[in-house]
Amino acid sequence: MCCAGIVLWAGGAATVRAQEVYTQSDFGGVGLMQTPTARMAREGEFSFVVSRTTPYTNYNVSMQPLPWLEGSFRYTNVSNRLYGPRSLSGSQTYKDKSIDAKVRLWEETRWIPQVAVGARDVGGTGLFSSEFAVASKRVGPFDISLGLGWGYLGARGDIRNPLGFLDERFDTRPTGGTGTGKFSTNKFLRGRPGFFGGIEYRSPWQWLRLKAELDGNDYRHQPQNNNQPQRWPVNLGAVFRVHRNVDFTLGYERGEVATAAVTLHTNLATHVDPPKVYDPAPEAVAFTSTPVDGPAPGTETPERKTPEAVDWQETARALGANAGIDVTRIGRRGSELVIHGEQQRFFYPAEGVGRATRIVDNRVGNDIDWVTVTSERKGMPLVESSVHRPRFLELLDHRLDLQDFRRSVEQNPVTPREEETLYVAPLKRFTGGFSLGYQQNVGGPDAFVLYQIYGAASGTFNVSRNLWVDGTLSVNLANNYDKFRYDAPSALPRVRTNLRQYLTSSDTTLPNFQVTGTRRLGDDLYGLAYGGLLESMYGGAGGEVLYRPFGERWAIGADLNWVKQRGFRQDFSFRKYHIVTGQATGYLDTGFQHVTLAVSVGRYLAGDWGTTIDVSRQFANGTRMGAYATITNKSGGNGYGEGSFDKGIYVSIPFDLLLPHSSRSRATLLWQPLIRDGGARLNKRYTLYTLTNDLDGELFDKNLGKIAD
């Protein structure tokens, strides 16, 4: 069974040249109909494809995290096969899950085609497993591709395996699937391969493309003995671009069946956030230079005062309402004004700093040259962002361009310095709110989609700025969990596969209720401690430390937790199972196209020991695409649960890119093929690496232009 989140569709990608936009195949990923090409989508491209080719319906999600790497996740609905015995799943049809990958080896030149290699159904059941190499070359309006495929893509078996001279085992491909969710290399490049390829014609009209394809599959050896007739191996299709983010494809495949597909696509890397019509306008500033035709109508020169005479309580309120900064205190270091606080509204730090500088300029006299915002998170000071006030005004007055202004902005580590305190804000004891939520489980035997819509009330009581109690009360509003009856098999302690009981035992739950404390333990060293109902399935206590040097691309941390399994009703009751769990984690921003590598080593909830590797790429606007895999000492054994190891792919999108108002929250969409007990981690509400994200100067620097918004 798969768990996935839900995210609003982000339309409106920036318009690009037609020759840079490629269409998706029936299986997801750039290609023709049934087969891939060597082409890659623009980096940051995100596509959702639904295709129907009897008896298969494919639901595909494809991502392009790097210019040379494409990843896809797919559900295949086999309409003429049942999921299992009727006693288990009734009349539900079979669902197959798979993950694909394609890597570009080199780009096209004048004489040399672009070449890519890839694999389908990696680490899944292996029903549609394939490996391939393909080359593509453009000739005028025609894009010509030719490839060689093993497995499903090359089932016609046109030639003897050219790798057979290395080892005779390459001549024969093992039959059957690899098992539920297992990763196996015993089929890679095995068996007789088949040729595939075709032509895509870019018509004079941008809304129309035509495709002709040689299929490498003869459909006489389909998985599950689901063989299909094929009159000829040529597939034909037409792609209609009905909107810049929507493609509609009609085809005729195998000389037997009409096909159709719908593709929704956008580019998350270049997506422009909608106008923030619900944000307050930034405060206007009065420039020292007055235009020849006089000041603009309605513009008034503000009354600027010495720092000692300013109403700092009113200024703190303005900083909260207009700059999104929850002020803790305001101080002065000679000609530098320092605002200490936590940014709670604006996703891009530069935007909050710019608004704060405007507010200060409208209230403070010219004896203040620098405005510094000390970013805090949960009571921990993280980074100081300083702006040279006169140069900032020149930027706003268009007397200075952004590149020259960069030399007037600094980010520095927070260090103890002598400072005159001008204002200390009172502690806000209680905050809270209400929201609607949605969760789903996809691909299980009970139903393709099991869903729940719920209402949630959350609240936080602050004991101090570094110590607080918070929790969430959830009430079911609607679900179809009456169909939820299946428990996944497992010989390990059931640390996650009791999911059904947790979701169906009560309509009112307390998913989280904990006390949390933070502390800056030293230069670049941070600490976190917590105890209570830590997540829907576990309560207990634990702690975390993180060493994250300012200005460095690496960090290292560790957490240790004693947890006990909660009762199925998610109240204050507990079950007998308890364990000590935790991991040491190293983080590295590789400096290569903003790819971050996180490697964790430790003990998991079921008592197994192993490693989790997470690789992700963050774009300039904060969107992140990634994938992870966990392998433990129980991987590959019968006791691990469904599948031999844990894996998934995800995309994390700032709500700021989706909403008409600024937000620091994120929407994360995770595709995890199976819920299993092996490799399971504690789902902590807070992690230090996330809490210290303001130390990542890339987001500030790459979006510095927002300082003038």
XYZ file of C-alpha atoms in Angstrom:
709
model
C 0.000 0.000 0.000
C 1.224 3.473 -0.801
C 0.975 6.668 1.206
C 0.885 9.964 -0.629
C 0.090 13.555 0.133
C -1.944 15.948 -1.967
C -0.927 19.278 -3.449
C -2.703 21.988 -5.431
C -1.772 22.054 -9.114
C 0.625 24.857 -9.864
C -0.140 26.106 -13.341
C 1.291 29.002 -15.190
C 4.854 28.063 -16.024
C 6.825 30.633 -17.914
C 6.552 30.462 -21.696
C 9.575 28.919 -23.385
C 10.621 28.322 -26.937
C 8.663 25.513 -28.576
C 11.799 23.538 -29.428
C 12.601 23.188 -25.706
C 9.281 21.570 -24.814
C 8.969 17.793 -25.183
C 5.907 15.608 -24.833
C 5.349 12.632 -22.547
C 4.879 8.972 -23.448
C 2.105 6.629 -22.298
C 4.404 5.456 -19.503
C 5.385 8.944 -18.376
C 8.721 10.529 -19.141
C 9.644 12.203 -22.404
C 8.978 9.882 -25.311
C 6.769 8.856 -28.196
C 3.865 6.505 -27.398
C 5.032 3.288 -25.746
C 8.737 4.053 -26.048
C 11.161 6.642 -24.615
C 13.396 8.999 -26.549
C 16.767 10.433 -25.521
C 15.181 13.844 -24.949
C 14.850 15.449 -21.551
C 12.297 17.941 -20.289
C 13.482 21.300 -19.007
C 14.964 21.023 -15.529
C 12.276 21.580 -12.948
C 9.533 20.149 -15.159
C 6.766 18.304 -13.313
C 4.194 16.256 -15.253
C 1.155 14.162 -14.432
C 0.007 11.813 -17.191
C -3.066 9.599 -17.393
C -3.016 7.257 -20.400
C -5.335 4.473 -21.507
C -4.205 1.626 -23.785
C -6.508 -1.365 -23.298
C -6.247 -3.172 -20.929
C -3.820 -0.808 -19.156
C -4.397 2.586 -17.581
C -1.244 4.344 -16.443
C -1.132 7.115 -13.849
C 2.320 8.664 -14.134
C 4.183 11.391 -12.287
C 7.432 12.541 -13.906
C 10.031 14.964 -12.585
C 13.161 16.513 -14.075
C 15.341 17.426 -11.074
C 18.508 17.789 -13.174
C 19.065 18.579 -16.870
C 20.343 15.034 -17.443
C 18.133 13.035 -15.040
C 14.463 12.091 -15.343
C 12.491 10.185 -12.714
C 8.961 8.796 -12.836
C 6.559 7.056 -10.517
C 3.653 5.077 -11.958
C 0.516 3.162 -11.058
C -0.756 0.782 -13.709
C -4.356 -0.383 -13.536
C -4.835 -3.721 -15.312
C -8.557 -3.694 -16.054
C -8.922 -7.407 -16.939
C -7.107 -8.829 -13.915
C -8.228 -8.851 -10.279
C -6.041 -7.534 -7.466
C -6.273 -10.877 -5.698
C -8.820 -13.330 -4.320
C -12.320 -11.865 -4.116
C -12.271 -12.567 -0.399
C -9.417 -10.060 -0.135
C -10.192 -7.296 -2.618
C -13.605 -8.039 -4.091
C -13.873 -6.922 -7.707
C -11.016 -4.391 -7.577
C -8.711 -4.656 -10.560
C -4.967 -5.252 -10.301
C -2.689 -2.304 -9.536
C 1.041 -2.301 -10.221
C 3.514 0.263 -8.890
C 6.867 1.121 -10.400
C 9.646 3.703 -10.489
C 11.531 4.636 -13.672
C 14.753 6.527 -14.333
C 16.465 7.889 -17.454
C 19.954 9.417 -17.678
C 21.314 11.476 -20.558
C 24.863 10.452 -21.475
C 25.581 13.331 -23.848
C 23.745 16.066 -25.691
C 23.129 16.362 -29.393
C 25.666 18.143 -31.581
C 25.559 18.979 -35.255
C 26.657 15.487 -36.245
C 26.154 13.365 -33.129
C 22.727 12.413 -31.708
C 21.713 12.798 -28.106
C 22.026 9.515 -26.204
C 20.334 8.325 -23.018
C 20.022 5.099 -21.055
C 17.365 4.134 -18.559
C 15.247 1.530 -16.858
C 11.550 1.048 -16.180
C 9.954 -0.634 -13.192
C 13.068 -0.352 -11.031
C 12.504 -1.805 -7.600
C 8.859 -2.595 -8.252
C 7.173 -5.889 -9.065
C 9.164 -6.094 -12.274
C 6.080 -6.894 -14.361
C 6.956 -4.177 -16.887
C 10.692 -4.093 -16.244
C 12.850 -2.841 -19.106
C 16.284 -1.448 -19.766
C 17.154 0.600 -22.806
C 19.612 2.757 -24.702
C 18.234 5.302 -27.153
C 19.568 8.016 -29.463
C 17.651 11.023 -30.824
C 18.555 13.427 -33.652
C 16.668 16.429 -34.935
C 16.348 17.012 -38.681
C 14.347 20.143 -39.361
C 10.859 19.708 -37.887
C 11.446 15.974 -37.387
C 12.895 14.422 -34.223
C 14.117 10.914 -35.016
C 14.841 8.299 -32.343
C 16.250 4.785 -32.426
C 16.792 2.544 -29.439
C 17.488 -0.965 -28.235
C 15.377 -2.329 -25.385
C 15.505 -5.345 -23.097
C 12.510 -6.805 -21.277
C 9.076 -5.310 -21.893
C 10.368 -2.640 -24.284
C 12.203 -5.169 -26.463
C 10.109 -8.300 -26.023
C 10.045 -8.857 -29.792
C 13.697 -9.998 -29.449
C 15.029 -8.859 -32.813
C 18.664 -9.812 -32.214
C 20.807 -11.939 -29.984
C 21.976 -10.128 -26.895
C 25.254 -8.363 -27.830
C 26.389 -8.806 -24.213
C 26.241 -12.579 -24.551
C 29.923 -12.735 -25.446
C 30.704 -11.517 -21.893
C 28.633 -14.145 -20.133
C 26.115 -16.630 -21.481
C 23.721 -15.664 -18.674
C 22.953 -12.485 -20.627
C 21.294 -14.613 -23.314
C 18.325 -15.565 -21.119
C 16.037 -13.243 -19.201
C 14.435 -14.718 -16.054
C 10.654 -14.877 -16.262
C 8.112 -13.566 -13.783
C 8.225 -10.546 -11.486
C 10.874 -9.822 -8.930
C 8.381 -9.883 -6.080
C 6.492 -7.171 -4.299
C 8.617 -4.058 -4.152
C 11.946 -5.859 -4.407
C 15.019 -4.527 -6.131
C 16.713 -7.105 -8.277
C 19.419 -6.894 -10.905
C 19.058 -10.464 -12.113
C 17.114 -9.244 -15.167
C 19.200 -6.214 -16.128
C 20.175 -6.342 -19.823
C 19.218 -10.017 -19.972
C 17.542 -11.768 -22.879
C 17.141 -10.958 -26.558
C 16.639 -7.213 -27.084
C 14.386 -5.531 -29.615
C 14.674 -2.338 -31.632
C 12.311 0.567 -31.102
C 12.145 4.140 -32.295
C 10.159 6.603 -34.294
C 9.606 10.133 -35.486
C 7.952 13.125 -33.880
C 6.897 15.861 -36.295
C 6.575 19.432 -35.037
C 3.885 20.925 -37.194
C 3.809 24.630 -38.151
C 1.133 25.001 -35.472
C 2.436 24.950 -31.917
C -0.722 23.175 -30.779
C -0.113 20.046 -32.884
C 2.530 17.329 -33.000
C 2.390 14.011 -34.821
C 4.101 10.780 -33.809
C 4.912 7.507 -35.571
C 6.592 4.757 -33.579
C 8.110 1.322 -34.054
C 7.159 -0.667 -30.947
C 9.763 -3.099 -29.623
C 7.160 -5.287 -27.894
C 5.220 -8.043 -29.677
C 2.685 -8.405 -26.794
C 2.890 -12.223 -26.936
C 4.634 -12.459 -23.547
C 2.714 -9.987 -21.435
C 2.921 -10.104 -17.631
C 0.241 -12.181 -15.909
C -0.259 -14.079 -19.225
C -2.254 -11.065 -20.354
C -1.206 -11.381 -24.001
C -2.661 -8.890 -26.467
C -3.202 -9.036 -30.241
C -0.917 -6.933 -32.450
C -1.639 -6.535 -36.161
C 1.494 -4.475 -36.792
C 4.240 -3.003 -34.599
C 3.649 0.615 -35.618
C 1.871 3.067 -33.308
C 0.512 6.429 -34.450
C -0.434 9.452 -32.368
C -1.286 13.136 -32.373
C -0.619 15.512 -29.477
C -2.848 18.559 -29.108
C -1.584 21.334 -26.837
C -4.925 22.681 -25.631
C -3.209 24.928 -23.037
C 0.400 25.729 -22.287
C 0.089 23.351 -19.316
C -2.254 20.735 -20.824
C -1.658 18.214 -23.639
C -4.242 15.817 -25.046
C -3.037 12.790 -27.015
C -5.002 10.501 -29.335
C -3.392 7.395 -30.782
C -3.806 4.095 -32.548
C -1.547 1.340 -31.245
C -0.806 -2.275 -32.155
C -3.068 -1.857 -35.202
C -5.856 -2.814 -32.789
C -6.791 -0.201 -30.191
C -7.463 3.505 -29.965
C -5.615 5.213 -27.134
C -5.876 8.492 -25.272
C -3.798 10.413 -22.748
C -3.970 13.678 -20.832
C -0.821 15.411 -19.594
C -0.748 18.203 -17.030
C 2.656 19.818 -16.793
C 4.365 22.842 -15.327
C 7.881 23.948 -14.541
C 8.391 24.263 -10.814
C 11.831 25.839 -11.198
C 10.618 28.793 -13.270
C 7.093 29.040 -11.924
C 6.130 32.613 -11.081
C 4.152 33.042 -7.881
C 0.755 34.727 -8.238
C 0.330 38.383 -7.242
C 0.143 38.673 -3.455
C -3.139 40.573 -3.431
C -3.788 39.697 0.221
C -0.407 40.924 1.470
C -0.158 44.424 2.917
C 1.618 46.837 0.600
C 5.184 47.624 1.689
C 5.536 50.979 3.374
C 6.351 53.792 0.976
C 9.588 55.676 1.596
C 10.335 59.360 1.152
C 13.563 59.808 -0.795
C 16.050 62.532 0.019
C 16.030 63.580 -3.624
C 12.728 65.154 -4.693
C 11.649 64.828 -8.335
C 11.683 67.992 -10.423
C 7.895 67.937 -10.727
C 7.542 67.682 -6.942
C 6.631 64.807 -4.642
C 4.101 62.248 -5.786
C 0.498 63.023 -4.800
C -0.294 61.704 -1.327
C 3.381 61.285 -0.418
C 4.228 62.706 2.970
C 7.658 63.113 4.465
C 7.735 60.904 7.585
C 8.803 62.261 10.933
C 12.177 60.670 11.574
C 13.460 60.684 15.164
C 16.537 59.744 17.096
C 16.557 56.087 18.157
C 15.886 57.108 21.772
C 12.723 58.995 20.761
C 11.175 56.372 18.481
C 8.034 54.549 19.618
C 9.549 51.092 19.415
C 6.382 49.311 20.499
C 4.566 50.775 17.494
C 7.564 49.952 15.300
C 7.534 46.330 16.489
C 3.829 46.100 15.628
C 4.562 47.490 12.152
C 7.400 45.003 11.681
C 5.040 42.168 12.536
C 2.124 43.378 10.425
C 4.071 44.514 7.367
C 7.443 42.722 7.414
C 6.257 39.446 8.979
C 8.813 39.632 11.811
C 7.716 38.543 15.264
C 10.043 40.884 17.128
C 11.734 39.685 20.308
C 13.870 42.789 20.864
C 15.407 45.783 19.104
C 18.901 47.074 19.813
C 21.541 49.492 18.597
C 25.244 49.085 17.848
C 26.430 52.597 17.107
C 25.046 53.480 13.654
C 23.534 50.011 13.221
C 19.961 49.178 14.246
C 19.408 45.494 15.053
C 15.996 43.813 14.883
C 15.858 40.390 16.587
C 12.898 38.191 15.664
C 11.393 35.305 13.736
C 10.114 35.660 10.192
C 6.618 34.205 10.119
C 5.151 35.303 6.782
C 7.588 35.780 3.919
C 9.186 32.723 2.352
C 12.036 34.709 0.811
C 14.154 36.218 3.603
C 15.211 39.193 1.455
C 11.602 40.346 1.173
C 11.167 40.594 4.941
C 14.515 42.369 5.332
C 13.570 44.912 2.670
C 10.227 45.668 4.265
C 11.892 46.012 7.686
C 14.381 48.511 6.265
C 11.539 50.609 4.837
C 9.816 50.643 8.216
C 12.982 51.716 10.010
C 13.715 54.405 7.428
C 10.309 55.970 7.974
C 10.885 56.317 11.730
C 14.577 56.715 12.478
C 16.873 59.627 11.706
C 19.983 59.589 9.562
C 22.290 58.612 12.414
C 21.374 54.976 11.576
C 23.260 53.784 8.468
C 22.774 50.010 8.703
C 19.656 47.955 9.394
C 20.284 44.378 10.556
C 17.681 41.650 10.957
C 18.803 38.805 13.219
C 16.814 35.793 12.096
C 15.618 33.571 14.932
C 13.755 30.292 14.865
C 12.096 28.903 17.964
C 14.319 31.042 20.166
C 17.570 30.160 18.378
C 19.461 33.040 16.692
C 20.668 31.898 13.278
C 21.952 34.560 10.922
C 22.280 38.355 10.663
C 21.223 40.027 7.389
C 22.428 43.631 7.152
C 21.444 46.333 4.647
C 23.189 49.658 4.070
C 20.279 52.051 4.417
C 21.392 54.865 2.034
C 22.244 52.402 -0.722
C 18.918 50.638 -0.224
C 17.113 53.928 -0.797
C 19.133 54.413 -3.967
C 18.004 50.976 -5.123
C 14.351 51.840 -4.473
C 14.800 55.158 -6.285
C 16.313 53.347 -9.299
C 19.616 55.172 -8.888
C 21.418 51.883 -8.243
C 21.049 48.519 -9.951
C 20.747 45.234 -8.102
C 24.230 43.995 -8.960
C 25.880 47.080 -7.477
C 23.570 46.926 -4.486
C 24.762 43.395 -3.654
C 27.954 44.866 -2.221
C 25.803 46.745 0.306
C 24.182 43.607 1.770
C 25.847 41.254 4.211
C 24.992 37.987 5.917
C 27.019 37.085 8.988
C 26.937 34.538 11.808
C 25.348 35.605 15.069
C 28.113 36.401 17.554
C 27.949 37.996 21.022
C 28.434 41.746 20.614
C 27.873 44.748 22.814
C 24.457 46.173 22.066
C 22.237 48.874 23.539
C 18.731 47.502 24.114
C 16.000 49.808 22.847
C 12.970 47.514 23.174
C 12.068 44.070 24.506
C 8.814 42.562 23.241
C 6.458 40.726 25.610
C 6.143 36.995 25.066
C 3.023 35.844 23.226
C 1.771 33.041 25.413
C -0.783 31.351 23.161
C -1.331 30.943 19.433
C -3.720 28.626 17.650
C -5.857 28.035 14.604
C -8.117 25.747 12.619
C -7.581 24.084 9.245
C -8.907 21.424 6.905
C -6.690 18.493 5.962
C -6.619 15.603 3.543
C -4.742 12.321 3.628
C -4.856 9.286 1.404
C -3.480 5.802 0.907
C -3.112 4.718 -2.687
C -2.790 1.352 -4.351
C -3.895 -1.117 -1.690
C -6.088 -4.181 -2.200
C -9.110 -2.650 -0.449
C -9.517 0.277 -2.859
C -7.290 2.202 -5.223
C -7.706 5.352 -3.143
C -8.537 5.333 0.574
C -9.027 8.905 1.727
C -9.970 11.038 4.689
C -10.970 14.692 4.979
C -10.543 16.034 8.492
C -10.666 19.200 10.507
C -7.747 20.071 12.748
C -7.398 22.466 15.658
C -3.850 23.308 16.674
C -2.489 25.377 19.523
C 0.822 26.401 21.052
C 1.510 27.611 24.586
C 4.884 29.340 24.958
C 6.510 28.855 28.339
C 9.477 30.877 27.072
C 10.933 31.621 23.657
C 12.891 28.363 23.834
C 10.251 26.167 25.489
C 6.704 25.511 24.337
C 3.856 23.008 24.401
C 1.857 22.370 21.241
C -0.588 19.860 19.898
C -3.196 19.045 17.278
C -6.724 17.681 17.680
C -8.123 16.031 14.547
C -11.790 15.273 13.789
C -12.852 13.073 10.883
C -15.257 14.765 8.452
C -15.475 12.217 5.624
C -13.655 9.053 4.558
C -14.078 5.708 2.834
C -12.196 3.739 5.465
C -15.110 1.304 5.729
C -13.336 -0.469 2.836
C -10.025 -0.605 4.734
C -9.611 -4.224 5.878
C -6.180 -5.375 4.661
C -3.079 -5.589 6.857
C 0.215 -5.931 5.033
C 2.258 -9.045 5.878
C 5.270 -8.653 8.140
C 7.402 -10.819 10.415
C 9.021 -7.803 12.082
C 7.389 -5.930 14.944
C 4.431 -4.074 13.416
C 5.787 -0.590 13.764
C 4.012 0.833 10.662
C 1.834 -1.864 9.113
C -0.833 -1.370 11.806
C -1.782 1.698 9.765
C -5.345 0.462 9.210
C -6.079 0.303 12.935
C -4.720 3.809 13.537
C -6.852 5.249 10.756
C -10.113 3.461 11.539
C -10.341 3.144 15.333
C -11.553 6.659 16.175
C -13.037 9.711 14.464
C -11.412 12.045 16.997
C -7.665 11.742 17.454
C -4.750 13.560 19.034
C -1.970 13.082 16.454
C 0.519 15.216 18.350
C 0.885 16.713 21.824
C 4.391 17.470 23.048
C 6.656 19.795 24.953
C 9.685 21.015 23.004
C 12.768 22.990 23.924
C 15.578 24.458 21.853
C 18.995 25.871 22.697
C 21.922 27.338 20.828
C 24.619 25.315 22.522
C 27.553 27.175 21.057
C 28.903 28.652 17.862
C 27.174 26.719 15.050
C 25.888 24.087 17.521
C 22.163 23.656 18.155
C 20.124 21.434 20.461
C 16.530 20.189 20.551
C 14.686 18.174 23.225
C 11.089 16.923 23.182
C 8.660 14.636 24.941
C 5.009 13.619 24.676
C 2.830 12.225 21.900
C 5.407 12.673 19.153
C 3.360 11.410 16.203
C 0.206 9.444 15.459
C 1.777 6.059 16.284
C 4.453 6.847 18.907
C 4.993 8.775 22.094
C 8.091 9.156 24.202
C 11.040 11.467 24.594
C 14.165 12.305 22.696
C 16.752 14.838 21.715
C 18.784 16.030 18.776
C 21.992 17.986 18.260
C 23.192 19.590 15.030
C 26.491 21.167 14.090
C 25.910 23.447 11.096
C 28.762 25.903 10.500
C 27.747 29.239 9.042
C 28.777 29.664 5.421
C 29.626 25.974 4.973
C 27.899 23.477 2.702
C 27.854 20.664 5.241
C 26.317 19.784 8.585
C 26.253 16.788 10.912
C 23.721 15.829 13.543
C 22.286 12.982 15.583
C 19.067 12.173 17.398
C 18.234 9.592 20.071
C 14.705 8.659 21.139
C 12.939 6.325 23.521
C 9.451 5.728 22.132
C 6.457 3.566 22.923
C 3.712 2.564 20.554
C 0.476 4.489 21.043
C -3.013 3.037 21.265
C -4.945 2.714 18.019
C -7.414 5.433 19.035
C -4.560 7.991 19.147
C -5.501 9.176 22.615
C -3.349 8.964 25.739
C -3.227 5.152 25.797
C -0.165 3.079 24.906
C 0.578 -0.448 23.716
C 3.379 -2.644 25.029
C 5.953 -2.186 22.256
C 8.797 0.227 23.000
C 12.274 0.800 21.580
C 15.290 3.094 21.543
C 15.800 4.479 18.042
C 17.886 7.187 16.403
C 20.248 8.054 13.587
C 23.388 10.058 12.952
C 23.025 12.137 9.790
C 25.470 13.959 7.572
C 24.267 16.667 5.179
C 26.231 17.915 2.195
C 25.337 20.557 -0.340
C 27.484 19.142 -3.110
C 27.818 22.492 -4.880
C 26.801 20.653 -8.049
C 23.563 22.153 -9.370
C 22.342 22.646 -5.783
C 22.103 18.922 -5.099
C 22.010 18.017 -1.405
C 22.999 14.596 -0.093
C 21.823 13.400 3.324
C 23.080 10.089 4.701
C 21.676 8.655 7.940
C 22.997 5.646 9.839
C 21.343 4.122 12.885
C 18.583 2.058 14.428
C 15.039 2.071 13.073
C 11.691 1.529 14.768
C 11.586 -2.225 14.213
C 15.014 -2.657 15.793
C 16.774 -3.059 12.461
C 20.025 -1.210 11.765
C 20.797 0.439 8.462
C 21.278 3.475 6.268
C 19.008 6.002 4.570
C 20.310 7.950 1.585
C 18.378 11.026 0.472
C 19.355 12.970 -2.660
C 17.500 16.162 -3.568
C 17.849 19.224 -5.745
C 16.546 22.661 -4.695
C 15.778 25.305 -7.282
C 16.238 29.039 -6.832
C 12.574 29.560 -5.885
C 12.759 26.988 -3.068
C 11.094 24.051 -4.833
C 12.820 20.766 -4.042
C 12.746 17.418 -5.863
C 14.286 14.326 -4.352
C 14.409 10.599 -3.779
C 15.449 8.376 -0.885
C 16.213 4.740 -0.184
C 16.669 2.834 3.090
C 18.513 -0.461 3.423
C 18.816 -2.273 6.749
C 20.154 -5.556 8.057
C 16.668 -6.993 7.514
C 16.469 -5.933 3.840
C 15.906 -8.780 1.454
C 14.787 -11.150 4.188
C 11.362 -12.631 4.704
C 10.841 -10.611 7.853
C 11.254 -7.181 6.315
C 7.648 -6.749 5.234
C 6.468 -6.005 1.720
C 9.487 -5.279 -0.434
C 13.170 -5.675 0.204
C 13.963 -2.023 0.998
C 12.200 1.275 1.487
C 12.259 3.976 -1.176
C 10.301 6.903 -2.498
C 10.404 10.103 -4.520
C 9.038 13.470 -3.497
C 8.552 17.081 -4.474
C 8.292 19.918 -1.952
C 6.700 23.157 -3.157
C 6.548 26.423 -1.202
C 2.939 27.497 -0.715
C 4.247 30.939 -1.626
C 4.321 29.773 -5.267
C 0.668 28.755 -5.143
C -1.202 31.285 -3.015
C -2.266 34.940 -3.389
C -0.644 35.689 -0.041
C 2.852 35.061 1.306
C 3.497 31.897 3.305
C 6.504 30.066 4.770
C 4.709 26.705 4.656
C 5.325 23.955 2.142
C 3.261 21.360 0.337
C 5.079 18.032 0.094
C 3.956 15.270 -2.248
C 5.525 11.891 -1.489
C 5.267 8.714 -3.550
C 6.180 5.757 -1.381
C 5.349 2.465 -3.098
C 4.716 0.468 0.081
C 4.155 0.851 3.802
C 6.505 -1.561 5.527
C 8.005 -2.151 8.967
C 11.644 -2.392 7.943
C 13.517 0.885 7.708
C 10.750 2.850 9.451
C 11.740 6.139 11.126
C 10.109 8.285 13.757
C 8.094 11.100 12.148
C 9.271 13.964 14.325
C 7.374 17.237 14.315
C 10.583 19.294 14.423
C 14.078 18.645 13.110
C 17.048 20.927 13.617
C 18.130 20.882 9.988
C 14.736 22.273 8.994
C 14.634 24.749 11.867
C 18.025 26.134 10.810
C 17.194 26.508 7.110
C 17.764 30.267 7.322
C 21.475 29.427 7.435
C 21.173 28.518 3.754
C 22.318 31.757 2.153
C 21.501 30.522 -1.355
C 17.790 31.310 -0.996
C 18.585 34.817 0.222
C 21.171 35.534 -2.452
C 19.316 34.113 -5.448
C 16.158 36.030 -4.536
C 17.817 39.267 -3.470
C 15.670 41.149 -5.968
C 12.685 40.630 -3.683
C 14.289 43.018 -1.182
C 12.790 45.863 -3.216
C 9.307 44.296 -3.588
